[in-house]
PDB file of C-alpha atoms in Angstrom:
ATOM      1  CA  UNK M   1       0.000   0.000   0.000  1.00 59.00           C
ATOM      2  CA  UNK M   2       1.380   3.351  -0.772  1.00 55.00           C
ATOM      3  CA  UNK M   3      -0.283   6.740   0.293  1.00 58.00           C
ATOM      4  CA  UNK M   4       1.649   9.468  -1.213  1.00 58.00           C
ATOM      5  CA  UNK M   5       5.166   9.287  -0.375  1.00 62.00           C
ATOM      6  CA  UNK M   6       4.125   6.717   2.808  1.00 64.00           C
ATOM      7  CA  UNK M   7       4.876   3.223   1.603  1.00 74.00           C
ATOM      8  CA  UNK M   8       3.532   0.765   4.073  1.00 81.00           C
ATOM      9  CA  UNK M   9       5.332  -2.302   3.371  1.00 86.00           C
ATOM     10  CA  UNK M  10       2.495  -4.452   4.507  1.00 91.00           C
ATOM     11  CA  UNK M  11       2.856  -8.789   4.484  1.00 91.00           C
ATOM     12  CA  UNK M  12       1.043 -10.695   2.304  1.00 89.00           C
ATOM     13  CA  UNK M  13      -2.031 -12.740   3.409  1.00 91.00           C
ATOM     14  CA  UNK M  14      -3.049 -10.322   6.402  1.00 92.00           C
ATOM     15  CA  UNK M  15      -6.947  -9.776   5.595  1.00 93.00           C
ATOM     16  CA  UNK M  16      -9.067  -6.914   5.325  1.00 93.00           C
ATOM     17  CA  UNK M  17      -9.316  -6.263   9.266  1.00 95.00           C
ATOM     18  CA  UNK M  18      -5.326  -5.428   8.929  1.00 95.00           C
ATOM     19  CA  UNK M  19      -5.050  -3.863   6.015  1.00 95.00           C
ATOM     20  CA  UNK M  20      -8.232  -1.292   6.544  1.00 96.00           C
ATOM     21  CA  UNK M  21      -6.643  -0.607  10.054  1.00 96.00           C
ATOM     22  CA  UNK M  22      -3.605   0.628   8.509  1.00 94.00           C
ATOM     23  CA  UNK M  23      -5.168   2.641   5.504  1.00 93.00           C
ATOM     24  CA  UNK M  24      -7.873   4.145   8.293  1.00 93.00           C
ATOM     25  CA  UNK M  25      -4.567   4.964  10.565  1.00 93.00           C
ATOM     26  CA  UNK M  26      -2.314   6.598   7.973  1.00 91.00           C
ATOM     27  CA  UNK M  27      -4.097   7.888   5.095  1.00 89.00           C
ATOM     28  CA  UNK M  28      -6.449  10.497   6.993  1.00 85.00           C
ATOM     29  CA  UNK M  29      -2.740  12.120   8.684  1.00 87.00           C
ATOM     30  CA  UNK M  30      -1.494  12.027   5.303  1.00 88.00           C
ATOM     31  CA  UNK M  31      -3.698  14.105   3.846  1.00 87.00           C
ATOM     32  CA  UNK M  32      -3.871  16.589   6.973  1.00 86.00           C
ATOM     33  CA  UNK M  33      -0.484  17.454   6.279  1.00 85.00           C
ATOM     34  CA  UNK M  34      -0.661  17.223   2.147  1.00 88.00           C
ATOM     35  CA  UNK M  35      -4.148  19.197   2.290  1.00 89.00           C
ATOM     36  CA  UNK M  36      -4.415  18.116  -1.670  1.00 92.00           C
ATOM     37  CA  UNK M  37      -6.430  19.569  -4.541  1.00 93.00           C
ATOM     38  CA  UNK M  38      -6.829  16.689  -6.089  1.00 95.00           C
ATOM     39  CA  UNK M  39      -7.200  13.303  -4.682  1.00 93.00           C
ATOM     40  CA  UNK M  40      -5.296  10.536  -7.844  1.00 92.00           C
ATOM     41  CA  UNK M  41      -5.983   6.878  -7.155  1.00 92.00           C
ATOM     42  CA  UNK M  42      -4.314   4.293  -8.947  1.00 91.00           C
ATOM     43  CA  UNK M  43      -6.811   1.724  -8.367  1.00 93.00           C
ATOM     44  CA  UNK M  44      -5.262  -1.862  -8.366  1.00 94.00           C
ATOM     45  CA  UNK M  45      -7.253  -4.989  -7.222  1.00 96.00           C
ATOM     46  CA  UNK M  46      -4.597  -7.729  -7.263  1.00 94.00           C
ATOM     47  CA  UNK M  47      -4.665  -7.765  -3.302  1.00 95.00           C
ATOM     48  CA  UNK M  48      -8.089  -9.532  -3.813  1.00 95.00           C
ATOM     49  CA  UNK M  49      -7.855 -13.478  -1.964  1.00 93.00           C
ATOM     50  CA  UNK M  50      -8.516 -14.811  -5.477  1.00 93.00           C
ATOM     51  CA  UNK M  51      -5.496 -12.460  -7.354  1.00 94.00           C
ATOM     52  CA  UNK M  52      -2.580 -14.720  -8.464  1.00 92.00           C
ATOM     53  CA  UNK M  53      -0.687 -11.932  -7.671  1.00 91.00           C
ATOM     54  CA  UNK M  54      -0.784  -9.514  -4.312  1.00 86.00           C
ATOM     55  CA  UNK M  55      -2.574 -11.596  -2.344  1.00 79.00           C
ATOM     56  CA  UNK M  56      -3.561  -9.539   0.796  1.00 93.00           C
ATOM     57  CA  UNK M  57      -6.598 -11.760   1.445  1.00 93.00           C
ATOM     58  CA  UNK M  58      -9.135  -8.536   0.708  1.00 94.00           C
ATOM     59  CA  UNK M  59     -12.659  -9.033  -0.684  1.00 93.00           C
ATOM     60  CA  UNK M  60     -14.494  -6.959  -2.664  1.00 95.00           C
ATOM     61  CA  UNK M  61     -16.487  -5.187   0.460  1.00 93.00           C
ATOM     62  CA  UNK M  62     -12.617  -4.090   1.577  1.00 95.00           C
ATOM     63  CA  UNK M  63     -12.861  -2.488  -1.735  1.00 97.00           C
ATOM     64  CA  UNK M  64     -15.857  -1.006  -1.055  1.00 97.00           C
ATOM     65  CA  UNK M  65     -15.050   0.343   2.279  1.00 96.00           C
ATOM     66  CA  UNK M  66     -11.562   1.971   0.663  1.00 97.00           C
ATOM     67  CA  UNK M  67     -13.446   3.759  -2.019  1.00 97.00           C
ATOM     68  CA  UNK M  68     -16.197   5.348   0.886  1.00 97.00           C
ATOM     69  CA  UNK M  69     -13.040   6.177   2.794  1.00 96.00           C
ATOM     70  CA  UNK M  70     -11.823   8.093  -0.313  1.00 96.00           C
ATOM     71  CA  UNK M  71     -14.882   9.390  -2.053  1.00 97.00           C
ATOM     72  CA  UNK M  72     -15.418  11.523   2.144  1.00 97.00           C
ATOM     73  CA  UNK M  73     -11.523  12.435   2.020  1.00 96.00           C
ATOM     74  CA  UNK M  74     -12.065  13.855  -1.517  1.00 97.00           C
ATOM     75  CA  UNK M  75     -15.787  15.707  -0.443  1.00 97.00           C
ATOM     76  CA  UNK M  76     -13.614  16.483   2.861  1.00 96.00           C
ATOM     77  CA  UNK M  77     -10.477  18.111   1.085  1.00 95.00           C
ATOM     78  CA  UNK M  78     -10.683  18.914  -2.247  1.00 96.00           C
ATOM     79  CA  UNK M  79     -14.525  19.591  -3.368  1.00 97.00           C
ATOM     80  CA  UNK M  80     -15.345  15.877  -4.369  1.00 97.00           C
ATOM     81  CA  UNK M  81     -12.234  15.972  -6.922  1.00 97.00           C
ATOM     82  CA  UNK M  82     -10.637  12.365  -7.124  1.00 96.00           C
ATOM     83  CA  UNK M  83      -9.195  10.270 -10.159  1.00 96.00           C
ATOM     84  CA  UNK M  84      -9.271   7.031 -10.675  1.00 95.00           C
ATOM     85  CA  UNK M  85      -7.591   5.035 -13.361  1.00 95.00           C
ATOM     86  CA  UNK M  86      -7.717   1.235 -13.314  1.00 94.00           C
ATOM     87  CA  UNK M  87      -4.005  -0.167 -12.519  1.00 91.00           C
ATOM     88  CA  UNK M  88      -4.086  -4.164 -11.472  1.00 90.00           C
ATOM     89  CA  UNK M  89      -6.324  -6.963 -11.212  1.00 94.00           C
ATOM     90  CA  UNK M  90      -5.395 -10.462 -12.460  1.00 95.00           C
ATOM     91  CA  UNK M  91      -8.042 -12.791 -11.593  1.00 94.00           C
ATOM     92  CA  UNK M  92     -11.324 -12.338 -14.507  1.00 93.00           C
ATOM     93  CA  UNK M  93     -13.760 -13.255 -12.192  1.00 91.00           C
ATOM     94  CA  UNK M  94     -12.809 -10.955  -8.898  1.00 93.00           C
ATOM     95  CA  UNK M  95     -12.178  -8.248 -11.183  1.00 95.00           C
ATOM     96  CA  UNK M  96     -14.997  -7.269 -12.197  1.00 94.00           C
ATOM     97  CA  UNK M  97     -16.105  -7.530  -8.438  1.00 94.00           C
ATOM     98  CA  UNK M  98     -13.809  -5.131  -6.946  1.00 96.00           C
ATOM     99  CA  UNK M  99     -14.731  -2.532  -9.700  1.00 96.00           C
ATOM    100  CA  UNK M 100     -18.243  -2.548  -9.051  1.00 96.00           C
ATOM    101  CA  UNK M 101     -17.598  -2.414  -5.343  1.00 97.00           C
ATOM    102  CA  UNK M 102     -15.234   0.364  -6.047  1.00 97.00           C
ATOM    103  CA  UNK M 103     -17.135   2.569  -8.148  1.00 97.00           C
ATOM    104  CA  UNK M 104     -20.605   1.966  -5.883  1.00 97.00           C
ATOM    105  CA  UNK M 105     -18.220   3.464  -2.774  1.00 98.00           C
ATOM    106  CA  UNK M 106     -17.387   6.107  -4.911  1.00 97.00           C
ATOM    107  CA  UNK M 107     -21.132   6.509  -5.665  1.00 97.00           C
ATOM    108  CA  UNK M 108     -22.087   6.110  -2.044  1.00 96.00           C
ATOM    109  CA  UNK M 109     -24.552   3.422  -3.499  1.00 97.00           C
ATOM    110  CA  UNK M 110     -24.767  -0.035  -1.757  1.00 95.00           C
ATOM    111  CA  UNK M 111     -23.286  -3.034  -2.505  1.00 93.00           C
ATOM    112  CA  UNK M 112     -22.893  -6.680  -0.829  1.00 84.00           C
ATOM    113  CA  UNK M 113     -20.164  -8.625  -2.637  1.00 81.00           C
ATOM    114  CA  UNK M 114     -20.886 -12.397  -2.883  1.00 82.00           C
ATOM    115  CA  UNK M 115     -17.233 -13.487  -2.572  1.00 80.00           C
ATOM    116  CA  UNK M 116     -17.412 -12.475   1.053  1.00 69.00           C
ATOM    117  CA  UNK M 117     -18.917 -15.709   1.489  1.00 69.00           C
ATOM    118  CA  UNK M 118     -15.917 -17.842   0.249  1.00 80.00           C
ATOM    119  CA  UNK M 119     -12.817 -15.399   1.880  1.00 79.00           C
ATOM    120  CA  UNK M 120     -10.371 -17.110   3.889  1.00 81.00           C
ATOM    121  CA  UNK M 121     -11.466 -16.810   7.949  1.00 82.00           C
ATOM    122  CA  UNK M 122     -10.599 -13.629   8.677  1.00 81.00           C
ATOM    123  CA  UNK M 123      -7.794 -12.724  11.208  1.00 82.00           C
ATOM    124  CA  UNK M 124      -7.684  -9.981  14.093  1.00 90.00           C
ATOM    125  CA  UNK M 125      -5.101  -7.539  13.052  1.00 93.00           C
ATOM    126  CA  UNK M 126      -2.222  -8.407  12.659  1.00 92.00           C
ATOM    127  CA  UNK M 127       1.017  -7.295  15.055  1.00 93.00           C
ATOM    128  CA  UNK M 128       3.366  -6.623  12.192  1.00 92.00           C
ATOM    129  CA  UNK M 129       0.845  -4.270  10.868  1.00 94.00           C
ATOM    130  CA  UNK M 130       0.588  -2.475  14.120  1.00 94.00           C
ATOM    131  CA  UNK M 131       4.206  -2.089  14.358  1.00 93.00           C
ATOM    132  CA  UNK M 132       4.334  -0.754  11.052  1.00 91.00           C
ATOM    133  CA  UNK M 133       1.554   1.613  11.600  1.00 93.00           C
ATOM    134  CA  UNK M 134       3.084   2.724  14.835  1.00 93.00           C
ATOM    135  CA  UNK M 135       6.391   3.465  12.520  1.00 91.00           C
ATOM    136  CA  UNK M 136       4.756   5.613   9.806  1.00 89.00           C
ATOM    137  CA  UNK M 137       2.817   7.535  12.598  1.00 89.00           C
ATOM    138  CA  UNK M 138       6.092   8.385  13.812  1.00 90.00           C
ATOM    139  CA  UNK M 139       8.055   9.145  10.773  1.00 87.00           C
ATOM    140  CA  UNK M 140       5.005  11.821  10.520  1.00 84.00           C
ATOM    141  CA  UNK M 141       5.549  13.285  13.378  1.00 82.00           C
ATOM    142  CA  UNK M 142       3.284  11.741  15.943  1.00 77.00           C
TER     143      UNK M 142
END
């Protein structure tokens, strides 16, 4: 995961409970302190559980949740403006998933993925994502 100049070298396999934790952590202090005019998204889906290959164990709802998260940051900071261009996705049938949960967060619409249903139990958040968290907070100044 990368949030402007933050890279958040996150492992592999850790599940949307992790990796929302660290975008909900970082990427609201990131943009405090970039206070940006535009919000640009390169939207890549290959950390879906089905991807061949980033693997972060995310569903389409994570997807979801991420593109609520940024649709309010973009309302929040820079009148609504936000740009999204498709960047990664390797698996046909998650794909197209992931862009309609995407696009429906950015449309504050609904949406209930069905490949929730077959995800990999999810785990509690992870302690190498805290520590890496806890790291990035620091290297911004908190």
């Amino acid at each position: 995961m990368c949030i402007r100049d933050r890279n958040l070298p996150l492992p592999m396999h850790i599940g949307e409970k992790s990796y929302l934790y660290a975008f909900n952590e970082i990427f609201s202090r990131v943009l405090d302190a970039a206070n940006p005019d535009v919000i640009l998204i390169s939207a890549g889906f290959d950390g879906h559980f089905a991807d061949p290959v980033g693997n972060m164990n995310l569903t389409s709802e994570t997807y979801f949740e991420i593109a609520k998260a940024l649709r309010n940051a973009a309302l929040r900071y820079c009148g609504g403006k936000l740009i999204a261009v498709l960047e990664g996705g390797y698996n046909p049938l998650a794909l197209p998933l992931c862009i309609e949960a995407y696009i429906n967060g950015l449309l504050a619409k609904p949406f209930k993925g069905p490949d929730v249903y077959l995800a990999p139990e999810e785990k509690e958040i992870d302690d190498g994502v805290i520590r890496i968290v806890r790291e990035v907070k620091s290297s911004l100044g908190e």
